[in-house]
Amino acid sequence: MTDQGATQDGTRFPPGAQILVRDEEWLVRTTTTTDHDGERIEAVGVSEFVRDEEAVFFSGIDRVELLDPEKTRLVPDTSSYFRRSRLFLEAVLRKTPLPQSERGLALADRFLLDPLVYQQRPAELALSMRNLRPRVLIADVVGLGKTLEIGLTLAELIRRGRGERILVVTPQSILEQFQHELWTRFSIPLVRLDSLGIQRIQREIPAGRNPFTHYKRVIISVDTLKNIGQYRHHLERIRWDAVVIDESHNLINPGSQRRALAEILAPRTDALLLASATPHNGDKRSFADLISLLDPAAIADRDHYDPAQDLGHLYIRRTKISPEVRDEMGTEWPDRGPTVSLHCAATEAEERIFAELAEYWLPAAPTSTQFGTADQDRMSVATEQLFAYQLLKTFLSSHVALGETVDKRLATLGDRVGRAEEKGLRPDPAIAPEQAALTRLRDIVAGMGDGTAPGDSAKLDALVEQLKEIGVGPRSTTRAVVFSERVRTLTWLAEVVPARLGFPVAADGTAKAVTVMHGGLSDDEQAKVLEAFGLADNPVRLLFTGDVASEGVNLHRQCHHLIHYDIPWSLIRIEQRNGRIDRYGQKHEPQFRALILTSAVPGAKDDRTVAEKLLRREEEAHKLDGTAEAVSGLYRAEEEERRLIKELVRGGTVEDFLEAGPADDTALADLFGQVDTITEQELPARAELISLFEGDTAAFVDTALDVVYEERAEDLVGLSSGTDAKGGAYFSLSPAKAPDLLHRLKALPPSYLKEQRVAERMLVTFDRTLAQRKLTEARDSSTTMWPEVSFLTDIHPVVEWLTDKVLVEFGPQEAPVITTPHVDGPVFLVQGIHSNALGRPTVVRWMAVTGLGADDGAGTPEVRPMADALRDAKVGPRLARTGGPRDLDRLQALVPAAVAAARAHLEAGRAQWEERISEPLAAYRDHVAQWRTESLLPGITGRRERLVEETADELARLLDQLHTTGRPLLRVLAVLDRPGDPDAPGADEDDDSSGGPFAPDAHPSDAQAEN
């Protein structure tokens, strides 16, 4: 029979509860509320016929029964040291989501990373309830560890039952890197999908089924997902618990495919995490649009708002010089060295090109019509002057890149001439002189060498010299990354540099020591390049890459040398490049070199004109402010370069461009510093977690394997243990012998499953030192980036698998009886949960009801914290069985009274416990009302008015759903009572009952206590 009192509005079926559906027993995993079909319950089978089967039920369609807590059947625990009871209680504690009212972090120090407070701040902000939902823009500058901050936030959401369905959207170049970090550091598996992967899933599932429901936690590239026309109907029919969009500055452009994607995802997820080191373009309206994805009621007037005051609950940004970051960094991130400008005097042929450019392309004022004026009816003179600067920039990259650009331009002009002649028209007279000038450039380039010998290119010779100087060569492990903006430059360098450094070159001209990465490669190809460069034993020593690697890509694991072969005309891009090796986790001083091509030709615009000045300014800004993004007042690399070239076309200088500085409205620039006031605050107290294993997941897992498999885990699931050469302890399982575990592991990265042969043998450890060593060894490998031993966190699939198995050690509606001499009378352990209309716990209370059935027949029920009762009763691995319950029937008769006392206690304290929820919700309700009033100013009509009203109504509905509703769910978990017959069968012989999980002295693990 269902507890109807608990069903009026709130969820009846929290995670961990056992339910009866279709005459079978199921374990609830997650519950969400639907508009029409009641509660949507994801469950796994418990009873024999459906064991380990996954299913989804709807309470409005299926008859879902959660039996009355008053009818809980008490079962004496006869296991040694009450292991079954302690495991069951621990599993319930672990499986129950932390309530909405709990804002302290629970797992921050339980992962494979340094517990840095500054990296915990985003999770703290997301959970603070300063915002209606866990939504935040993480805008730390390059290198601070935004991926780790995202992982911490997702882990905390998972512990709260708010991270079951996760979608991560990243640029294709960092897909595998992101997937790798979340699995190896946090044990969060993300299934990597690309367009082919989605097509494969669609072939495997029934026609019409949504491919995004096939896996619960997915990572996909924005380039795949932005095809809105192909995936819109699937995305509009699915809701996520959490969506992450990395490099989210790409969402700013209204009308773009990326923006359309974000607008579909934002209203269909609870948590939304945006990440970008360059979070805005300097335009307040554009930034307001981005923020509206997080909170549509954050800003009423997109032209007038105070970023620090209005957006402090949605935005967090730090630089390397922020006090908290600087104080915690220690040796994990050495200060970068100076950028060394290496002047390269142009060769004779290069000087001829400089002369051509200075004389015929870039000497004239913008009103000149000497060159670049063909087709004047469609293009302005200024536009053609931009092409002249494109020629200059291409040449400053390499003569081979210049040759390619010249050939393309000549082909374009030739097509124009041909089309005019076909129409019987006279070609534009400006075309011929431009063709002649381009032909002269092409002839000079054609006469230059291919770079295989010294003297063909000044910068190439300097590059080879510098690589030799820093130790890159066949008998060295030193690595370097070389950046260039031009793909042709990259491929040319890969062709000529290896042989000049003495690396073996194959017959096809390739060398294993060199790899190339640019935007023309697929995501798989880019991932392979990055993996090879990140593996120490891999023969790759040089990475030639374009600026596709300047956003989000980690290149610091095996490298601390970076060379700018050419220099972007953007401070932001320079900083992004440098951030590939200058980032958290770098063990050596990052060293930067830039090749500066110089010319003696009068009026020549060589690298000293622009590039070297930008390098110096970026370095100054980095030292003073920790970032160079606000120097120009422009916050997009493309816009910086475009504005700079326009300044040069007008006859200005780099100094003129930089001195203009930020725009008059510095509110957005000021936002960069507002976070310092946040970081001065202390983190909230850690979440209060009760554990019968002192929070020791290792002891829990060890005991669970023994009990669940009746000490036959070696045979049944291939359990074995071992140590590595340095004494690190691990154990292994054979998932193929445990189909339910193997099914869960299918969500792990395919490359990890394949390379480590996980189905046959999965190595896991609780030894943080061993896990970190194995992760480092993987990077030092030549074959795989995946560590052979997986670190077991609280949210690892193996731990979750065992937790689910332990939860069904007792049947539905059963509670164990634990006997202990340290209680005066029966103590009923009761779980109480208040939930909101979305099915999420708002208040969770662990209660111990005493005062029932006293020996003298009197007594008044009292309710105290469960943790205190367990501590006083000394329930722990040393509490031996000395007899069964004194009177089981008598205890059974007291169950309804215990439930009634717990229910009364919950109702009496409900207002006080809900205060932490109701206050911020009330404040936000007032904020929405004010936002609505300010947004509907006189004259606002039509579409804008409808949008404001719809948004306000939707937020009001969400606010109503977040309040606690209905009566609480109560569940009798166990009963503590004094033992009866000391000679009862199965009583433990050695009773050292002085210890317990809450005793002040340390106590041994289960294995030690039972030896």
mmCIF file of C-alpha atoms in Angstrom, residues 164-420:
data_model
loop_
_atom_site.group_PDB
_atom_site.id
_atom_site.type_symbol
_atom_site.label_atom_id
_atom_site.label_comp_id
_atom_site.label_asym_id
_atom_site.label_seq_id
_atom_site.Cartn_x
_atom_site.Cartn_y
_atom_site.Cartn_z
ATOM 1 C CA GLU A 164 22.481 11.979 -13.652
ATOM 2 C CA ARG A 165 22.132 13.304 -17.209
ATOM 3 C CA ILE A 166 25.088 15.428 -18.324
ATOM 4 C CA LEU A 167 25.898 16.969 -21.706
ATOM 5 C CA VAL A 168 29.323 18.527 -22.304
ATOM 6 C CA VAL A 169 29.882 20.596 -25.454
ATOM 7 C CA THR A 170 33.459 21.562 -26.352
ATOM 8 C CA PRO A 171 35.535 22.494 -29.392
ATOM 9 C CA GLN A 172 36.607 19.348 -31.220
ATOM 10 C CA SER A 173 40.283 19.913 -30.413
ATOM 11 C CA ILE A 174 39.768 19.314 -26.677
ATOM 12 C CA LEU A 175 37.091 16.593 -26.709
ATOM 13 C CA GLU A 176 39.382 13.760 -25.663
ATOM 14 C CA GLN A 177 41.375 15.949 -23.285
ATOM 15 C CA PHE A 178 38.184 16.949 -21.449
ATOM 16 C CA GLN A 179 36.933 13.360 -21.421
ATOM 17 C CA HIS A 180 40.294 12.169 -20.078
ATOM 18 C CA GLU A 181 40.389 14.724 -17.245
ATOM 19 C CA LEU A 182 36.871 13.993 -16.014
ATOM 20 C CA TRP A 183 37.419 10.243 -15.947
ATOM 21 C CA THR A 184 40.952 10.050 -14.529
ATOM 22 C CA ARG A 185 40.458 12.835 -11.968
ATOM 23 C CA PHE A 186 36.814 12.472 -10.940
ATOM 24 C CA SER A 187 35.602 9.063 -12.199
ATOM 25 C CA ILE A 188 32.929 10.775 -14.290
ATOM 26 C CA PRO A 189 32.578 8.834 -17.556
ATOM 27 C CA LEU A 190 31.496 10.780 -20.629
ATOM 28 C CA VAL A 191 30.570 8.963 -23.818
ATOM 29 C CA ARG A 192 32.226 10.763 -26.696
ATOM 30 C CA LEU A 193 29.915 11.256 -29.675
ATOM 31 C CA ASP A 194 30.595 12.625 -33.103
ATOM 32 C CA SER A 195 28.336 12.651 -36.146
ATOM 33 C CA LEU A 196 29.360 9.095 -37.003
ATOM 34 C CA GLY A 197 28.763 8.007 -33.422
ATOM 35 C CA ILE A 198 25.257 9.447 -33.474
ATOM 36 C CA GLN A 199 24.545 7.692 -36.762
ATOM 37 C CA ARG A 200 25.801 4.417 -35.264
ATOM 38 C CA ILE A 201 23.478 4.792 -32.287
ATOM 39 C CA GLN A 202 20.543 5.560 -34.566
ATOM 40 C CA ARG A 203 21.161 2.261 -36.349
ATOM 41 C CA GLU A 204 21.151 0.388 -33.026
ATOM 42 C CA ILE A 205 17.999 1.870 -31.509
ATOM 43 C CA PRO A 206 14.378 1.708 -32.714
ATOM 44 C CA ALA A 207 13.451 4.119 -35.470
ATOM 45 C CA GLY A 208 12.423 7.511 -34.173
ATOM 46 C CA ARG A 209 14.076 7.135 -30.793
ATOM 47 C CA ASN A 210 16.170 10.039 -29.589
ATOM 48 C CA PRO A 211 19.887 9.120 -29.887
ATOM 49 C CA PHE A 212 20.743 11.472 -27.016
ATOM 50 C CA THR A 213 18.785 9.287 -24.599
ATOM 51 C CA HIS A 214 20.978 6.271 -25.368
ATOM 52 C CA TYR A 215 23.699 7.433 -22.966
ATOM 53 C CA LYS A 216 23.252 9.483 -19.818
ATOM 54 C CA ARG A 217 26.514 11.398 -19.834
ATOM 55 C CA VAL A 218 27.757 12.608 -23.181
ATOM 56 C CA ILE A 219 30.536 14.797 -24.561
ATOM 57 C CA ILE A 220 30.223 16.104 -28.083
ATOM 58 C CA SER A 221 31.925 18.759 -30.176
ATOM 59 C CA VAL A 222 30.162 22.022 -30.833
ATOM 60 C CA ASP A 223 31.013 21.544 -34.512
ATOM 61 C CA THR A 224 28.914 18.372 -34.580
ATOM 62 C CA LEU A 225 26.046 19.632 -32.456
ATOM 63 C CA LYS A 226 25.720 23.086 -33.978
ATOM 64 C CA ASN A 227 24.009 21.505 -36.990
ATOM 65 C CA ILE A 228 20.732 22.645 -35.515
ATOM 66 C CA GLY A 229 18.647 21.629 -38.507
ATOM 67 C CA GLN A 230 19.717 18.003 -38.123
ATOM 68 C CA TYR A 231 19.484 17.669 -34.347
ATOM 69 C CA ARG A 232 16.977 20.326 -33.233
ATOM 70 C CA HIS A 233 14.007 17.949 -32.890
ATOM 71 C CA HIS A 234 16.098 15.567 -30.768
ATOM 72 C CA LEU A 235 17.479 18.327 -28.538
ATOM 73 C CA GLU A 236 14.051 19.876 -28.012
ATOM 74 C CA ARG A 237 12.694 16.577 -26.689
ATOM 75 C CA ILE A 238 15.228 15.929 -23.970
ATOM 76 C CA ARG A 239 16.062 17.474 -20.622
ATOM 77 C CA TRP A 240 19.446 17.412 -18.935
ATOM 78 C CA ASP A 241 20.465 17.725 -15.320
ATOM 79 C CA ALA A 242 23.601 19.624 -16.305
ATOM 80 C CA VAL A 243 24.935 21.127 -19.517
ATOM 81 C CA VAL A 244 28.522 22.351 -19.894
ATOM 82 C CA ILE A 245 29.533 24.570 -22.796
ATOM 83 C CA ASP A 246 33.259 25.212 -22.985
ATOM 84 C CA GLU A 247 34.801 28.167 -24.860
ATOM 85 C CA SER A 248 31.399 29.798 -24.504
ATOM 86 C CA HIS A 249 32.522 33.166 -25.879
ATOM 87 C CA ASN A 250 31.599 31.618 -29.226
ATOM 88 C CA LEU A 251 27.930 31.857 -28.177
ATOM 89 C CA ILE A 252 27.860 35.655 -28.190
ATOM 90 C CA ASN A 253 27.106 36.250 -31.868
ATOM 91 C CA PRO A 254 23.305 36.515 -32.216
ATOM 92 C CA GLY A 255 21.885 34.430 -35.047
ATOM 93 C CA SER A 256 24.865 32.079 -35.187
ATOM 94 C CA GLN A 257 24.430 28.309 -35.099
ATOM 95 C CA ARG A 258 26.316 28.117 -31.804
ATOM 96 C CA ARG A 259 24.031 30.708 -30.253
ATOM 97 C CA ALA A 260 20.955 28.855 -31.539
ATOM 98 C CA LEU A 261 22.307 25.659 -29.966
ATOM 99 C CA ALA A 262 22.759 27.379 -26.604
ATOM 100 C CA GLU A 263 19.257 28.828 -26.745
ATOM 101 C CA ILE A 264 17.853 25.326 -27.203
ATOM 102 C CA LEU A 265 19.902 23.778 -24.397
ATOM 103 C CA ALA A 266 19.660 26.515 -21.732
ATOM 104 C CA PRO A 267 15.937 26.161 -20.923
ATOM 105 C CA ARG A 268 16.186 22.366 -21.025
ATOM 106 C CA THR A 269 18.688 21.909 -18.250
ATOM 107 C CA ASP A 270 18.754 22.529 -14.532
ATOM 108 C CA ALA A 271 22.474 23.308 -14.155
ATOM 109 C CA LEU A 272 24.299 25.269 -16.837
ATOM 110 C CA LEU A 273 28.057 25.792 -16.691
ATOM 111 C CA LEU A 274 29.643 28.108 -19.238
ATOM 112 C CA ALA A 275 33.422 28.391 -19.431
ATOM 113 C CA SER A 276 35.602 30.889 -21.259
ATOM 114 C CA ALA A 277 38.843 32.726 -20.599
ATOM 115 C CA THR A 278 37.569 35.513 -22.879
ATOM 116 C CA PRO A 279 33.981 35.818 -21.721
ATOM 117 C CA HIS A 280 32.889 38.937 -23.562
ATOM 118 C CA ASN A 281 33.664 41.122 -26.533
ATOM 119 C CA GLY A 282 33.519 44.431 -24.695
ATOM 120 C CA ASP A 283 29.919 45.064 -25.722
ATOM 121 C CA LYS A 284 27.513 45.213 -22.775
ATOM 122 C CA ARG A 285 24.520 44.109 -24.825
ATOM 123 C CA SER A 286 26.328 41.047 -26.137
ATOM 124 C CA PHE A 287 27.473 40.096 -22.660
ATOM 125 C CA ALA A 288 23.952 40.590 -21.322
ATOM 126 C CA ASP A 289 22.690 38.192 -23.983
ATOM 127 C CA LEU A 290 25.241 35.593 -22.888
ATOM 128 C CA ILE A 291 24.305 36.020 -19.222
ATOM 129 C CA SER A 292 20.616 35.645 -20.110
ATOM 130 C CA LEU A 293 21.337 32.013 -20.933
ATOM 131 C CA LEU A 294 22.200 31.517 -17.258
ATOM 132 C CA ASP A 295 19.488 33.717 -15.794
ATOM 133 C CA PRO A 296 16.958 35.309 -18.146
ATOM 134 C CA ALA A 297 15.906 37.737 -15.406
ATOM 135 C CA ALA A 298 19.402 38.911 -14.486
ATOM 136 C CA ILE A 299 19.351 42.107 -16.542
ATOM 137 C CA ALA A 300 16.366 44.287 -17.388
ATOM 138 C CA ASP A 301 18.157 46.905 -19.490
ATOM 139 C CA ARG A 302 20.953 45.403 -21.572
ATOM 140 C CA ASP A 303 22.496 48.844 -22.069
ATOM 141 C CA HIS A 304 22.566 49.901 -18.436
ATOM 142 C CA TYR A 305 23.595 47.513 -15.703
ATOM 143 C CA ASP A 306 26.328 47.117 -13.132
ATOM 144 C CA PRO A 307 28.200 43.884 -13.879
ATOM 145 C CA ALA A 308 29.648 43.465 -10.384
ATOM 146 C CA GLN A 309 26.379 44.198 -8.591
ATOM 147 C CA ASP A 310 23.936 42.522 -10.972
ATOM 148 C CA LEU A 311 25.991 39.515 -12.061
ATOM 149 C CA GLY A 312 28.048 38.535 -9.015
ATOM 150 C CA HIS A 313 25.898 35.432 -8.549
ATOM 151 C CA LEU A 314 26.532 34.235 -12.088
ATOM 152 C CA TYR A 315 30.136 35.007 -12.854
ATOM 153 C CA ILE A 316 33.535 34.161 -11.405
ATOM 154 C CA ARG A 317 36.908 35.197 -12.774
ATOM 155 C CA ARG A 318 40.448 35.040 -11.421
ATOM 156 C CA THR A 319 43.913 35.616 -12.839
ATOM 157 C CA LYS A 320 47.229 34.156 -11.814
ATOM 158 C CA ILE A 321 47.927 37.201 -9.665
ATOM 159 C CA SER A 322 44.591 37.035 -7.792
ATOM 160 C CA PRO A 323 45.563 36.705 -4.100
ATOM 161 C CA GLU A 324 43.964 33.320 -3.470
ATOM 162 C CA VAL A 325 45.418 31.843 -6.653
ATOM 163 C CA ARG A 326 48.878 33.241 -6.026
ATOM 164 C CA ASP A 327 48.955 32.052 -2.420
ATOM 165 C CA GLU A 328 47.927 28.484 -3.279
ATOM 166 C CA MET A 329 49.923 27.921 -6.429
ATOM 167 C CA GLY A 330 53.265 27.111 -4.806
ATOM 168 C CA THR A 331 55.573 25.184 -7.114
ATOM 169 C CA GLU A 332 52.733 23.827 -9.221
ATOM 170 C CA TRP A 333 53.005 26.724 -11.624
ATOM 171 C CA PRO A 334 56.401 28.407 -11.964
ATOM 172 C CA ASP A 335 56.463 32.007 -13.131
ATOM 173 C CA ARG A 336 56.968 32.290 -16.854
ATOM 174 C CA GLY A 337 60.214 33.480 -18.268
ATOM 175 C CA PRO A 338 60.506 36.554 -20.499
ATOM 176 C CA THR A 339 59.534 36.342 -24.147
ATOM 177 C CA VAL A 340 62.814 36.417 -26.062
ATOM 178 C CA SER A 341 62.632 38.281 -29.360
ATOM 179 C CA LEU A 342 65.099 36.782 -31.833
ATOM 180 C CA HIS A 343 65.876 39.210 -34.622
ATOM 181 C CA CYS A 344 66.367 37.520 -37.991
ATOM 182 C CA ALA A 345 67.908 39.751 -40.650
ATOM 183 C CA ALA A 346 66.130 39.167 -43.952
ATOM 184 C CA THR A 347 67.973 37.338 -46.713
ATOM 185 C CA GLU A 348 68.640 39.047 -50.024
ATOM 186 C CA ALA A 349 65.547 37.520 -51.622
ATOM 187 C CA GLU A 350 63.419 38.427 -48.609
ATOM 188 C CA GLU A 351 64.646 42.007 -48.822
ATOM 189 C CA ARG A 352 63.456 42.112 -52.435
ATOM 190 C CA ILE A 353 59.999 41.125 -51.229
ATOM 191 C CA PHE A 354 60.101 43.809 -48.530
ATOM 192 C CA ALA A 355 61.054 46.312 -51.229
ATOM 193 C CA GLU A 356 58.147 45.227 -53.442
ATOM 194 C CA LEU A 357 55.707 45.510 -50.551
ATOM 195 C CA ALA A 358 57.039 48.877 -49.455
ATOM 196 C CA GLU A 359 57.122 50.349 -52.926
ATOM 197 C CA TYR A 360 53.974 49.036 -54.560
ATOM 198 C CA TRP A 361 51.571 47.750 -51.888
ATOM 199 C CA LEU A 362 51.850 49.642 -48.620
ATOM 200 C CA PRO A 363 53.322 53.107 -49.255
ATOM 201 C CA ALA A 364 50.237 55.019 -50.245
ATOM 202 C CA ALA A 365 47.519 56.734 -48.205
ATOM 203 C CA PRO A 366 44.121 55.028 -48.155
ATOM 204 C CA THR A 367 42.933 57.241 -51.017
ATOM 205 C CA SER A 368 45.523 55.768 -53.384
ATOM 206 C CA THR A 369 44.167 53.753 -56.295
ATOM 207 C CA GLN A 370 47.465 52.341 -57.495
ATOM 208 C CA PHE A 371 46.694 48.746 -56.589
ATOM 209 C CA GLY A 372 43.865 46.768 -55.135
ATOM 210 C CA THR A 373 41.202 48.862 -56.866
ATOM 211 C CA ALA A 374 39.947 46.305 -59.334
ATOM 212 C CA ASP A 375 36.199 45.851 -59.175
ATOM 213 C CA GLN A 376 35.732 49.204 -57.424
ATOM 214 C CA ASP A 377 31.954 48.896 -57.768
ATOM 215 C CA ARG A 378 31.983 46.152 -55.125
ATOM 216 C CA MET A 379 34.982 46.822 -52.920
ATOM 217 C CA SER A 380 36.245 49.942 -51.227
ATOM 218 C CA VAL A 381 39.833 51.097 -51.381
ATOM 219 C CA ALA A 382 40.162 50.444 -47.648
ATOM 220 C CA THR A 383 39.071 46.857 -48.165
ATOM 221 C CA GLU A 384 41.752 46.342 -50.774
ATOM 222 C CA GLN A 385 44.308 47.935 -48.460
ATOM 223 C CA LEU A 386 43.397 45.209 -45.989
ATOM 224 C CA PHE A 387 44.447 42.699 -48.639
ATOM 225 C CA ALA A 388 47.788 44.453 -48.886
ATOM 226 C CA TYR A 389 48.266 43.912 -45.160
ATOM 227 C CA GLN A 390 47.191 40.303 -45.634
ATOM 228 C CA LEU A 391 50.035 39.940 -48.114
ATOM 229 C CA LEU A 392 52.435 41.451 -45.578
ATOM 230 C CA LYS A 393 51.271 39.162 -42.758
ATOM 231 C CA THR A 394 51.471 36.127 -44.990
ATOM 232 C CA PHE A 395 55.044 36.987 -45.963
ATOM 233 C CA LEU A 396 55.995 37.561 -42.324
ATOM 234 C CA SER A 397 54.865 33.989 -41.777
ATOM 235 C CA SER A 398 56.888 32.465 -44.636
ATOM 236 C CA HIS A 399 57.718 32.941 -48.271
ATOM 237 C CA VAL A 400 55.962 29.665 -49.122
ATOM 238 C CA ALA A 401 52.739 30.933 -47.537
ATOM 239 C CA LEU A 402 53.129 34.165 -49.502
ATOM 240 C CA GLY A 403 53.525 32.188 -52.702
ATOM 241 C CA GLU A 404 50.283 30.320 -52.005
ATOM 242 C CA THR A 405 48.386 33.563 -51.326
ATOM 243 C CA VAL A 406 49.758 35.201 -54.471
ATOM 244 C CA ASP A 407 48.765 32.220 -56.609
ATOM 245 C CA LYS A 408 45.214 32.297 -55.249
ATOM 246 C CA ARG A 409 44.910 36.040 -55.867
ATOM 247 C CA LEU A 410 46.224 35.709 -59.428
ATOM 248 C CA ALA A 411 43.705 32.948 -60.054
ATOM 249 C CA THR A 412 40.900 35.173 -58.748
ATOM 250 C CA LEU A 413 41.945 38.089 -60.954
ATOM 251 C CA GLY A 414 42.286 35.769 -63.936
ATOM 252 C CA ASP A 415 38.727 34.559 -63.393
ATOM 253 C CA ARG A 416 37.503 38.156 -63.357
ATOM 254 C CA VAL A 417 39.240 38.877 -66.626
ATOM 255 C CA GLY A 418 37.855 35.708 -68.174
ATOM 256 C CA ARG A 419 34.271 36.467 -67.101
ATOM 257 C CA ALA A 420 34.528 40.000 -68.509
#
